[in-house]
Short mmCIF file of C-alpha atoms in Angstrom, two decimals:
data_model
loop_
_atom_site.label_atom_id
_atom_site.label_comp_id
_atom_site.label_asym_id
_atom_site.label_seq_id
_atom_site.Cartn_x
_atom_site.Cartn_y
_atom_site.Cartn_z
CA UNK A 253 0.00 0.00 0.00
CA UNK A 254 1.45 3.35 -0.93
CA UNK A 255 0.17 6.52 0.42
CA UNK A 256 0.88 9.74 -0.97
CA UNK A 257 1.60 12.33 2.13
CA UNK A 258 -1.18 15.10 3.40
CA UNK A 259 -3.55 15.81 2.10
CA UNK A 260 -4.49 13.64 -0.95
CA UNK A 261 -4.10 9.88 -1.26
CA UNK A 262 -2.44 7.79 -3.51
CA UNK A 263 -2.57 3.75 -3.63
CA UNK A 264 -0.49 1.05 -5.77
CA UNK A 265 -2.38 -1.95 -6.94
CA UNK A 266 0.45 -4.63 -6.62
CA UNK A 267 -1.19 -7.00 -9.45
CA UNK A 268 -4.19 -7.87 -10.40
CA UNK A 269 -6.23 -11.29 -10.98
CA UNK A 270 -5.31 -13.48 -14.14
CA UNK A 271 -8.19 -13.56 -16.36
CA UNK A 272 -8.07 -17.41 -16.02
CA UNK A 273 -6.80 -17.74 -12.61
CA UNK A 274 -4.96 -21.60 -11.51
CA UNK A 275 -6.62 -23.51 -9.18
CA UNK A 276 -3.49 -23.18 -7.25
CA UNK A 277 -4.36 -19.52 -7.02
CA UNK A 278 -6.38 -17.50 -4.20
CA UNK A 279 -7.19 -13.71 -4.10
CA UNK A 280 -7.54 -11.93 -0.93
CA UNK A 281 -8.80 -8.28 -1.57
CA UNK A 282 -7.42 -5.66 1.13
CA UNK A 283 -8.88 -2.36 0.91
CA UNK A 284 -6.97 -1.49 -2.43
CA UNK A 285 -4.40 -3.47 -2.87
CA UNK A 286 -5.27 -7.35 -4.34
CA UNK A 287 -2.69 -9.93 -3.42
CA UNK A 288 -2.88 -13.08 -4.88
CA UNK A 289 -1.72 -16.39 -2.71
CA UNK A 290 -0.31 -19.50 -4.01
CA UNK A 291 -1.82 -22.51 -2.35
CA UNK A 292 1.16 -25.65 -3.18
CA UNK A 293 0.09 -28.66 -4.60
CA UNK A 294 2.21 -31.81 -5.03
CA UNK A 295 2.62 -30.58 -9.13
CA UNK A 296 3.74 -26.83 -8.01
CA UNK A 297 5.99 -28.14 -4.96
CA UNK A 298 7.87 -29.89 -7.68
CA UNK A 299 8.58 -27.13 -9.70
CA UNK A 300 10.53 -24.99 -7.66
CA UNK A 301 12.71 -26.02 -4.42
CA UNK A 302 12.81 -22.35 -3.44
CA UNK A 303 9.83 -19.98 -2.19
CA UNK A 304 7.70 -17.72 -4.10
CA UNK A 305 7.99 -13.73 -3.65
CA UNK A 306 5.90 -10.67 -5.16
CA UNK A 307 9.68 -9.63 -6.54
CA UNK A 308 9.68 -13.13 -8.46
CA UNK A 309 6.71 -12.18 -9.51
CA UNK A 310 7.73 -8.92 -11.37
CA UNK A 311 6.02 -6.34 -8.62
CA UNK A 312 8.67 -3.83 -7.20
CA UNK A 313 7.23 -2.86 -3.88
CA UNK A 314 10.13 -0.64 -3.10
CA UNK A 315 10.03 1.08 -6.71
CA UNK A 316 6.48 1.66 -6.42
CA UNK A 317 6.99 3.73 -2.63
CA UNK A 318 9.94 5.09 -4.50
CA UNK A 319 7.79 6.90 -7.25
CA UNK A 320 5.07 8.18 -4.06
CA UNK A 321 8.08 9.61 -2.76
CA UNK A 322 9.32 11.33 -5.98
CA UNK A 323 6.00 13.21 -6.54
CA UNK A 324 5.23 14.56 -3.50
CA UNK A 325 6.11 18.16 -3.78
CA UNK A 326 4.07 18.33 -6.80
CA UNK A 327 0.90 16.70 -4.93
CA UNK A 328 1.32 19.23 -2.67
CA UNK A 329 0.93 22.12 -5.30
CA UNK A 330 -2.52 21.48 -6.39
CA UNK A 331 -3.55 22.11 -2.63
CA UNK A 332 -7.02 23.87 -2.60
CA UNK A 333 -8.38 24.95 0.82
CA UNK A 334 -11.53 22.59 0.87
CA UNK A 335 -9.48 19.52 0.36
CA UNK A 336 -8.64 18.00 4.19
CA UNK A 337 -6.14 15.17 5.15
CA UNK A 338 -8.05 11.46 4.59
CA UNK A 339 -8.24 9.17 7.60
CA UNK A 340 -5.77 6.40 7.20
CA UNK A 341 -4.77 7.82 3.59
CA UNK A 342 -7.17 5.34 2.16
CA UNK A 343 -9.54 8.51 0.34
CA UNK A 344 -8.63 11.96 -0.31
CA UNK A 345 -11.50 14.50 1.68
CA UNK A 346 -12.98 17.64 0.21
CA UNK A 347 -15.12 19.64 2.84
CA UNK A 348 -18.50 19.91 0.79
CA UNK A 349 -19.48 22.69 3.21
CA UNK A 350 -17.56 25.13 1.10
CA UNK A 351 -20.64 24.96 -1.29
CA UNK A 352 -22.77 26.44 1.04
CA UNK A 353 -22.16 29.57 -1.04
CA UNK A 354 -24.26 28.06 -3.56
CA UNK A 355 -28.34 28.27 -3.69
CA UNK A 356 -28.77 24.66 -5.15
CA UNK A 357 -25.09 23.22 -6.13
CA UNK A 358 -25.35 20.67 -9.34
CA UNK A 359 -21.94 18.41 -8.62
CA UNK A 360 -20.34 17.62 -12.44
CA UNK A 361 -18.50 14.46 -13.44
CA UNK A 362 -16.20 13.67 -16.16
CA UNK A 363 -13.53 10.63 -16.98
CA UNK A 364 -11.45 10.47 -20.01
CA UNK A 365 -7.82 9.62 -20.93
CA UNK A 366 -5.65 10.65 -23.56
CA UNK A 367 -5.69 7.49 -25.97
CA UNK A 368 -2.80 6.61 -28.33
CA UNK A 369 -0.38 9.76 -27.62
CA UNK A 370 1.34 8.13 -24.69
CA UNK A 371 3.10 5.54 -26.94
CA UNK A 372 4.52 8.63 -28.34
CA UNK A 373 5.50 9.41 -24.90
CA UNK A 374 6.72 6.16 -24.63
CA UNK A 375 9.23 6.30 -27.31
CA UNK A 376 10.00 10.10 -26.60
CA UNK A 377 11.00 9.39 -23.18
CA UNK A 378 8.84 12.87 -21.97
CA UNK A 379 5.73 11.82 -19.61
CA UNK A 380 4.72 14.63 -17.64
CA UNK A 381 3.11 16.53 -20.71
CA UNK A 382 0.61 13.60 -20.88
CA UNK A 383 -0.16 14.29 -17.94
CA UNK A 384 -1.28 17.67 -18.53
CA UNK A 385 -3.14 16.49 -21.63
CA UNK A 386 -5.04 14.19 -18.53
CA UNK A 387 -6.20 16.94 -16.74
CA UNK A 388 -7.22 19.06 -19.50
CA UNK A 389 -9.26 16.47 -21.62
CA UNK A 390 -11.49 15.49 -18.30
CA UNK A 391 -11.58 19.03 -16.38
CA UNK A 392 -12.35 21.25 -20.41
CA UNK A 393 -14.95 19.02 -20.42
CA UNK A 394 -16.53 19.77 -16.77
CA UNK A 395 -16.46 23.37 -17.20
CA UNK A 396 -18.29 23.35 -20.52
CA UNK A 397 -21.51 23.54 -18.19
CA UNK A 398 -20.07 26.18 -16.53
CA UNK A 399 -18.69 24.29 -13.65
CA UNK A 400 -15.76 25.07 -11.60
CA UNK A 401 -13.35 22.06 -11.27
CA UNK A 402 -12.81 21.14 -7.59
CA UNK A 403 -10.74 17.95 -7.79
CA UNK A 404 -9.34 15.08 -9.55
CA UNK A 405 -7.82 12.08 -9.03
CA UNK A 406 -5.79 9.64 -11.50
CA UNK A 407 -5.18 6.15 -12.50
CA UNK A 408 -2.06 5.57 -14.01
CA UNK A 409 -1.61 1.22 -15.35
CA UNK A 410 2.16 0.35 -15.78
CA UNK A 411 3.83 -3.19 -17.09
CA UNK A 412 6.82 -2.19 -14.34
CA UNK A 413 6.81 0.87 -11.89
CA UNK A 414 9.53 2.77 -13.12
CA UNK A 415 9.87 5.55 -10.33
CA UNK A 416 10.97 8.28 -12.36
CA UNK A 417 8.70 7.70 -15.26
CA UNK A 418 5.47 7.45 -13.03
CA UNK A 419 6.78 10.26 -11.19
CA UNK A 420 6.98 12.85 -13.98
CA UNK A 421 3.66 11.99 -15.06
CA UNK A 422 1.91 12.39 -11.81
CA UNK A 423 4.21 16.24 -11.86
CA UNK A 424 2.26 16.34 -14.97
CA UNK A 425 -0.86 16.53 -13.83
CA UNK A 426 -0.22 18.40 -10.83
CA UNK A 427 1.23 21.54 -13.14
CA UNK A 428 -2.20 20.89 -15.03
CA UNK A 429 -4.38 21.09 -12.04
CA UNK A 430 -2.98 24.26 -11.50
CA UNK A 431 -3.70 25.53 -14.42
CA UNK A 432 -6.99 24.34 -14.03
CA UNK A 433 -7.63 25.14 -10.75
CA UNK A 434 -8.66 22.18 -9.25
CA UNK A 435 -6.98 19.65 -6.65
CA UNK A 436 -5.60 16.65 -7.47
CA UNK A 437 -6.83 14.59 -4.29
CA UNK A 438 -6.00 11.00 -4.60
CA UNK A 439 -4.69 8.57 -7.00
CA UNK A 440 -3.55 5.15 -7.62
CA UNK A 441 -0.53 3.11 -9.50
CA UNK A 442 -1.15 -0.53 -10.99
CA UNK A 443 1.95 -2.56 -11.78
CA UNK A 444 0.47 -5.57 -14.07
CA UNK A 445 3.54 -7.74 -14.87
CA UNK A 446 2.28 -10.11 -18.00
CA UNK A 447 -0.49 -8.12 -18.88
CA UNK A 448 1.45 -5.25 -19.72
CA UNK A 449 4.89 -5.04 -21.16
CA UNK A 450 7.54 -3.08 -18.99
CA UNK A 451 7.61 -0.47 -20.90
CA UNK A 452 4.33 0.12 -21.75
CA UNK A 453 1.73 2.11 -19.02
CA UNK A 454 -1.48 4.24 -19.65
CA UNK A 455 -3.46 6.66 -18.15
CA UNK A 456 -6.74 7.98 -16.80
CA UNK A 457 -8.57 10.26 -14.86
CA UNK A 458 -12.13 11.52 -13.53
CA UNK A 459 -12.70 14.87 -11.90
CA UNK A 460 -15.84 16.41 -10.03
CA UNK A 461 -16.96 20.65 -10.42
CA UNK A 462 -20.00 22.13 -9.18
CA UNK A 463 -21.97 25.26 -10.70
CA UNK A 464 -25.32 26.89 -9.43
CA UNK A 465 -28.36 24.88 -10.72
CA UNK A 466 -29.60 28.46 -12.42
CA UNK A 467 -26.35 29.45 -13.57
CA UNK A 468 -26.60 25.69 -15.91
CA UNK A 469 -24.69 26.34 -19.33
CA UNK A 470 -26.12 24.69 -22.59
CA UNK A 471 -28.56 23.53 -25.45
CA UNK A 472 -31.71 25.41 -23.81
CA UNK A 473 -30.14 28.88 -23.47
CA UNK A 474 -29.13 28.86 -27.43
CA UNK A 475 -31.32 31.29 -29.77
CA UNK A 476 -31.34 32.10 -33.05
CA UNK A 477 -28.64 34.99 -34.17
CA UNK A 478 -25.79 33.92 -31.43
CA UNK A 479 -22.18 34.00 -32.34
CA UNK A 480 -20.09 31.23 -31.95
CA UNK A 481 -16.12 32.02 -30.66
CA UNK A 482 -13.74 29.60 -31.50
CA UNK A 483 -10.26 29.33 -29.45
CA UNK A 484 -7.38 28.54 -30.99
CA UNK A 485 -5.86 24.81 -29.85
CA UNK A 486 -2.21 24.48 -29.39
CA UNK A 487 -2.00 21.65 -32.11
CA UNK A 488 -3.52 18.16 -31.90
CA UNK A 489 -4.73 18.02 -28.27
CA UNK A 490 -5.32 14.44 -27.17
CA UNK A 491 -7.52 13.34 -30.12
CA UNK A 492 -6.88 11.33 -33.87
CA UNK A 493 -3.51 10.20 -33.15
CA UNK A 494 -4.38 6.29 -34.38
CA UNK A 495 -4.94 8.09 -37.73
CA UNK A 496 -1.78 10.50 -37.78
CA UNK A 497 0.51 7.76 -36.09
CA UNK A 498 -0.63 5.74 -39.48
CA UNK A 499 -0.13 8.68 -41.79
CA UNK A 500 3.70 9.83 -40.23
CA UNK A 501 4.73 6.40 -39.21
CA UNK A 502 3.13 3.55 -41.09
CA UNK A 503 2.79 5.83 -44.65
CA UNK A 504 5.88 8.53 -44.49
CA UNK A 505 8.15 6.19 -42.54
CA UNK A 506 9.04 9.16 -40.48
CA UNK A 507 10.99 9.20 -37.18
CA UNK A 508 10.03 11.18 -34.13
CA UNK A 509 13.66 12.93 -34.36
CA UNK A 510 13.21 14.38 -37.78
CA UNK A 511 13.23 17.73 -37.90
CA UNK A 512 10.33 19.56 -39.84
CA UNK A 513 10.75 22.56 -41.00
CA UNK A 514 6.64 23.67 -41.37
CA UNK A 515 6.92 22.85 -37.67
CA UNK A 516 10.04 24.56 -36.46
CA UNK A 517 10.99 21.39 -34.72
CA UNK A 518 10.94 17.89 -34.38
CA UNK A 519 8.21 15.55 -35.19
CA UNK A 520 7.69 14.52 -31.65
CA UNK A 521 7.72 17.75 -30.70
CA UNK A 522 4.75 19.16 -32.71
CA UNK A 523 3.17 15.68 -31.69
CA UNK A 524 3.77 15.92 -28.02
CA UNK A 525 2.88 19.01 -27.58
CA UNK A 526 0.27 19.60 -24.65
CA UNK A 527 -3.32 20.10 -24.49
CA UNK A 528 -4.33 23.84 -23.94
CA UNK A 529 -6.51 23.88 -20.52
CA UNK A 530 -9.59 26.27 -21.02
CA UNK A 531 -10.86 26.09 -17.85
CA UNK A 532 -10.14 28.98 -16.21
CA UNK A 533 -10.11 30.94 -19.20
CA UNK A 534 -13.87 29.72 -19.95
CA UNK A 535 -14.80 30.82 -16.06
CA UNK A 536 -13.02 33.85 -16.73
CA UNK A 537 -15.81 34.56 -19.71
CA UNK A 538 -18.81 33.45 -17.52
CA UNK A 539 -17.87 36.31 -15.02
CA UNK A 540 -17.71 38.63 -17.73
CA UNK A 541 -20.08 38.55 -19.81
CA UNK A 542 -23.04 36.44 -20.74
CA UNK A 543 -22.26 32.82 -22.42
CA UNK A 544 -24.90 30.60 -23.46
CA UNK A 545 -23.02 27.22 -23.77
CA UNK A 546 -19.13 25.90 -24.30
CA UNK A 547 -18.44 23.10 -26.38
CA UNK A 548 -15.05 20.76 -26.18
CA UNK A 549 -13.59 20.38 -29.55
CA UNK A 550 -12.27 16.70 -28.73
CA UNK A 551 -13.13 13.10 -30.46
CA UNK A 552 -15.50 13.98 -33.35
CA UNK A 553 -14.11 17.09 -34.19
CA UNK A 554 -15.56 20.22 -34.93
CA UNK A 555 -18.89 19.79 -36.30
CA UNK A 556 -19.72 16.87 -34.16
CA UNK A 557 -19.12 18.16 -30.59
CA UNK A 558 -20.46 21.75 -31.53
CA UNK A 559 -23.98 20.07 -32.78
CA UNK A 560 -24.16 18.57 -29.00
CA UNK A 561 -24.82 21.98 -27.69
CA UNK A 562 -27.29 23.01 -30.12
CA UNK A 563 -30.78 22.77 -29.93
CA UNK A 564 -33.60 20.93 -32.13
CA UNK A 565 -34.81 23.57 -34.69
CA UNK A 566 -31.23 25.42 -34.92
CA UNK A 567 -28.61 25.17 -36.44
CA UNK A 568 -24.68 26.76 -36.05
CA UNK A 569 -22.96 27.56 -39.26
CA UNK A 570 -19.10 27.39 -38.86
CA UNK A 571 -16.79 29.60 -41.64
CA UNK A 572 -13.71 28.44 -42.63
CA UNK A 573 -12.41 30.84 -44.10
CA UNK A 574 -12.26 32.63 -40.57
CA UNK A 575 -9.08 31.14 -39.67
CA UNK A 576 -5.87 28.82 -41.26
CA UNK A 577 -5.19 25.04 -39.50
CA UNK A 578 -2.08 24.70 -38.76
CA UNK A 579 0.90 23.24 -40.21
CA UNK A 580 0.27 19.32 -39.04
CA UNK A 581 -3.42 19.46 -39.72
CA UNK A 582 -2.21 20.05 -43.72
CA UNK A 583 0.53 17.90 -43.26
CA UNK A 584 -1.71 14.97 -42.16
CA UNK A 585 -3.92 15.77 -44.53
CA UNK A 586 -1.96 15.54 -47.77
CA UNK A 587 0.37 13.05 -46.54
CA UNK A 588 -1.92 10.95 -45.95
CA UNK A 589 -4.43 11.73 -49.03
CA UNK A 590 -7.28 11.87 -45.58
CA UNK A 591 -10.50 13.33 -47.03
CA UNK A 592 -11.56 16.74 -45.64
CA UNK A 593 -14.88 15.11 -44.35
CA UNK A 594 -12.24 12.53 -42.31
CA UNK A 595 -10.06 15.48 -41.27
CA UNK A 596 -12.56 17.04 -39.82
CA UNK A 597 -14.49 14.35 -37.92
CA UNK A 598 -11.10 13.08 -36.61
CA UNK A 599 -9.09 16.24 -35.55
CA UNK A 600 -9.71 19.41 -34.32
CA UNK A 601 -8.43 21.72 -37.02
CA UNK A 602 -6.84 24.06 -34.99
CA UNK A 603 -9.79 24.94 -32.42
CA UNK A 604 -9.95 23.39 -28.49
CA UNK A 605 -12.87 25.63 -27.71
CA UNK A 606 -16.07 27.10 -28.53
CA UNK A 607 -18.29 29.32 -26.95
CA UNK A 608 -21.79 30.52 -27.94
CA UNK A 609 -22.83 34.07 -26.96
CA UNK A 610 -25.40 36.87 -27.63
CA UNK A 611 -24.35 38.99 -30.34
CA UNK A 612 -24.00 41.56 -28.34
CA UNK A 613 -21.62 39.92 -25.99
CA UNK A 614 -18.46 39.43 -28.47
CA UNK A 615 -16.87 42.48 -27.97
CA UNK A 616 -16.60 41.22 -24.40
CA UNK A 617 -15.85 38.21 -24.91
CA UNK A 618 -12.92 38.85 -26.98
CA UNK A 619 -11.41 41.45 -24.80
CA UNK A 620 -11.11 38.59 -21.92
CA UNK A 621 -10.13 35.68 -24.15
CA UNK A 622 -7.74 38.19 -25.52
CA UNK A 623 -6.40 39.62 -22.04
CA UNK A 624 -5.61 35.88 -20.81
CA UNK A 625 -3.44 35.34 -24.38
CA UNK A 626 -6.31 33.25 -25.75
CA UNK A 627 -5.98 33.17 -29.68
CA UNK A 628 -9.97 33.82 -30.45
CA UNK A 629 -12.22 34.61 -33.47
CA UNK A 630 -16.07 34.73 -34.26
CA UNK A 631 -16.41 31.40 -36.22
CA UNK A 632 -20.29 31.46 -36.93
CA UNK A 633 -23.30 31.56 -35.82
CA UNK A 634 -26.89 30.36 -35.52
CA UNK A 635 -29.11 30.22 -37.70
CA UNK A 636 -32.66 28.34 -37.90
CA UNK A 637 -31.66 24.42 -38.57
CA UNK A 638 -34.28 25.20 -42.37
CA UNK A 639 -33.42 21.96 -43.96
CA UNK A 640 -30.08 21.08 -42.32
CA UNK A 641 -30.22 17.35 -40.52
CA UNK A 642 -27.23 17.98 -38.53
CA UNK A 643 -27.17 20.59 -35.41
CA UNK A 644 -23.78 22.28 -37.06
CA UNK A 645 -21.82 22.15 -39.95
CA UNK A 646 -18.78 23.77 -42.09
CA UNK A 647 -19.00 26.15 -44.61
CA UNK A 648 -16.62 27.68 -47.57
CA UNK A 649 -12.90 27.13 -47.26
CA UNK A 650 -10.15 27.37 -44.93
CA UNK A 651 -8.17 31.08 -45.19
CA UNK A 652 -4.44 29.87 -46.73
#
């Protein structure tokens, strides 16, 4: 059992259960941590002269309190004043009477992970930027009802605890629940020796905000005539990197060393680059001025996550001529001879964010995005949805 120190919590699942256990096998389940017993039969006596261990077994105990140790400081960072010590370490406490502020408090949820980018973490060698794209694909999700993130906690699944490597991954997400604001409260480590490789691992996450019942972003608020904002991403985010692994890698034969010059670095630079983290920045707009609903440009792209927030009988129209993708959004693209229709229901062309406002809020709007060195642009708008099927679509051509 590893505990991370005051206040949140953080636990190590030694192994876990074979999906066709032996008979010779028995699992006792304490609190977190499963340990599985070997019960010696004649047959397994006869295999080995010399006792069993956990270290035999590929589990490092003393790596995995190693890597608790290593991340402390940055645990401590993401400190929030609701968040208390937990009894016994086994939970991470947030004192819910903080929300007493709040006329009728509507507690948000959100889980997510960042897919295929950490195997190019994995060959990179750099982990704690996926763990910024963690935080920001789960919390920019929360606050697109206007919530404010309180707290997270993570999950990260390793063949072999490497200290270092979980370590800098766990710093990770501690920078980006800064950035968002929230607490990172808890987490929890899994070595699985022989169901994962040692160098391979993965990640996930779930977070919890809150926002006032009448203060409720989304479809309902919509009318006819808003604006729609977009907000510029800082490249690929955390989404459609099965498709542009296959166009660099299985189609180009590129390395993640090469330099490219449309980039002004290396591959695996453009590629690893982190996920820009709205959160505050889309708070900062709800204080402002008046926002009728956010939408997270993630899986889906564009079109497809926009329509979510629109309502039946309208319909947001989406220029493209308002702004230029960049550089590895053509590059996939043409590399890979991807159709614009697949482009843009894979990746989000060069916008994380979108917010829908009165008309007469924009000026407003743009002023705040602009003051916090947000990159925004009126996109679109909203029309009646007239013969469209969809709740948003694309028009006219992206600006060169």
């Amino acid at each position: 059992m590893r505990v991370a120190p005051t206040p949140p919590t953080r636990s190590v699942v030694r192994d876990q259960v074979p999906s066709s256990p032996s008979p010779n096998l028995v699992t006792v389940t304490t609190h977190t941590t499963l340990t599985t017993l070997v019960i010696p039969t004649e047959r397994s006596q006869a295999m080995s002269e010399t006792g069993a261990s956990y270290a035999a077994a590929g589990v490092d105990i003393e790596a995995g309190d190693r890597a608790v140790e290593l991340m402390k400081e940055w645990v401590k960072k993401t400190r929030r004043p609701e968040v208390l010590g937990g009894i016994g370490g086994f939970a991470g406490l947030f004192d819910a009477s903080a929300l007493k502020r709040y006329q009728r408090p509507l507690l948000a949820s959100a889980t997510d992970g960042v897919g295929t980018k950490v195997d190019l973490a994995r060959r990179m060698g750099v982990y704690d930027t996926i763990g910024h794209d963690l935080v920001a694909m789960v919390m920019d999700d929360i606050v697109v009802c206007g919530a404010e993130p309180l707290f997270m906690t993570d999950y990260i699944c390793v063949g072999k605890v490497h200290p270092e490597r979980v370590a800098a991954i766990v710093k990770g997400i501690a920078e980006g629940c800064v950035l968002a604001g929230c607490a990172l409260v808890g987490g929890e480590t899994a070595e699985h020796p022989g169901l994962l490789g040692p160098d391979d691992f993965d990640v996930a996450g779930a977070g919890t905000g809150v926002v006032e019942a009448d203060g409720l972003l989304g479809a309902e608020r919509i009318r006819t005539g808003d604006a729609v904002i977009a907000m510029a991403s800082s490249g690929l985010h955390s989404n459609g990197y099965s498709l542009v692994r296959h166009v660099v890698f299985d189609r180009l034969g590129w390395t993640l060393d090469r330099e490219v010059p449309e980039f002004g670095r290396t591959l695996g630079e453009e590629l690893l680059e982190p996920t820009r983290i709205y959160s505050l920045d889309c708070l900062a707009l709800t204080r402002t001025t008046e926002v009728r609903a956010f939408s997270h440009i993630t899986g889906g792209g564009l079109s497809a996550n926009l329509a979510r927030v629109i309502p039946d009988g309208l319909h947001a129209v989406v220029d493209r001529s308002t702004w230029t993708p960049g550089a590895v959004f053509d590059l996939v693209g043409t590399a890979g001879r991807v159709e614009r229709a697949e482009l843009e229901s894979t990746l989000n062309m060069g916008v994380g964010m979108m917010a829908v406002v009165p008309r007469e809020s924009v000026g407003a709007a743009l002023t705040t995005l602009a003051d916090r060195g947000v990159d925004a642009w009126v996109a679109g708008e909203v029309t009646d949805r007239g013969e469209h099927s969809t709740g948003a679509g694309m028009v006219g051509d992206y600006a060169s």
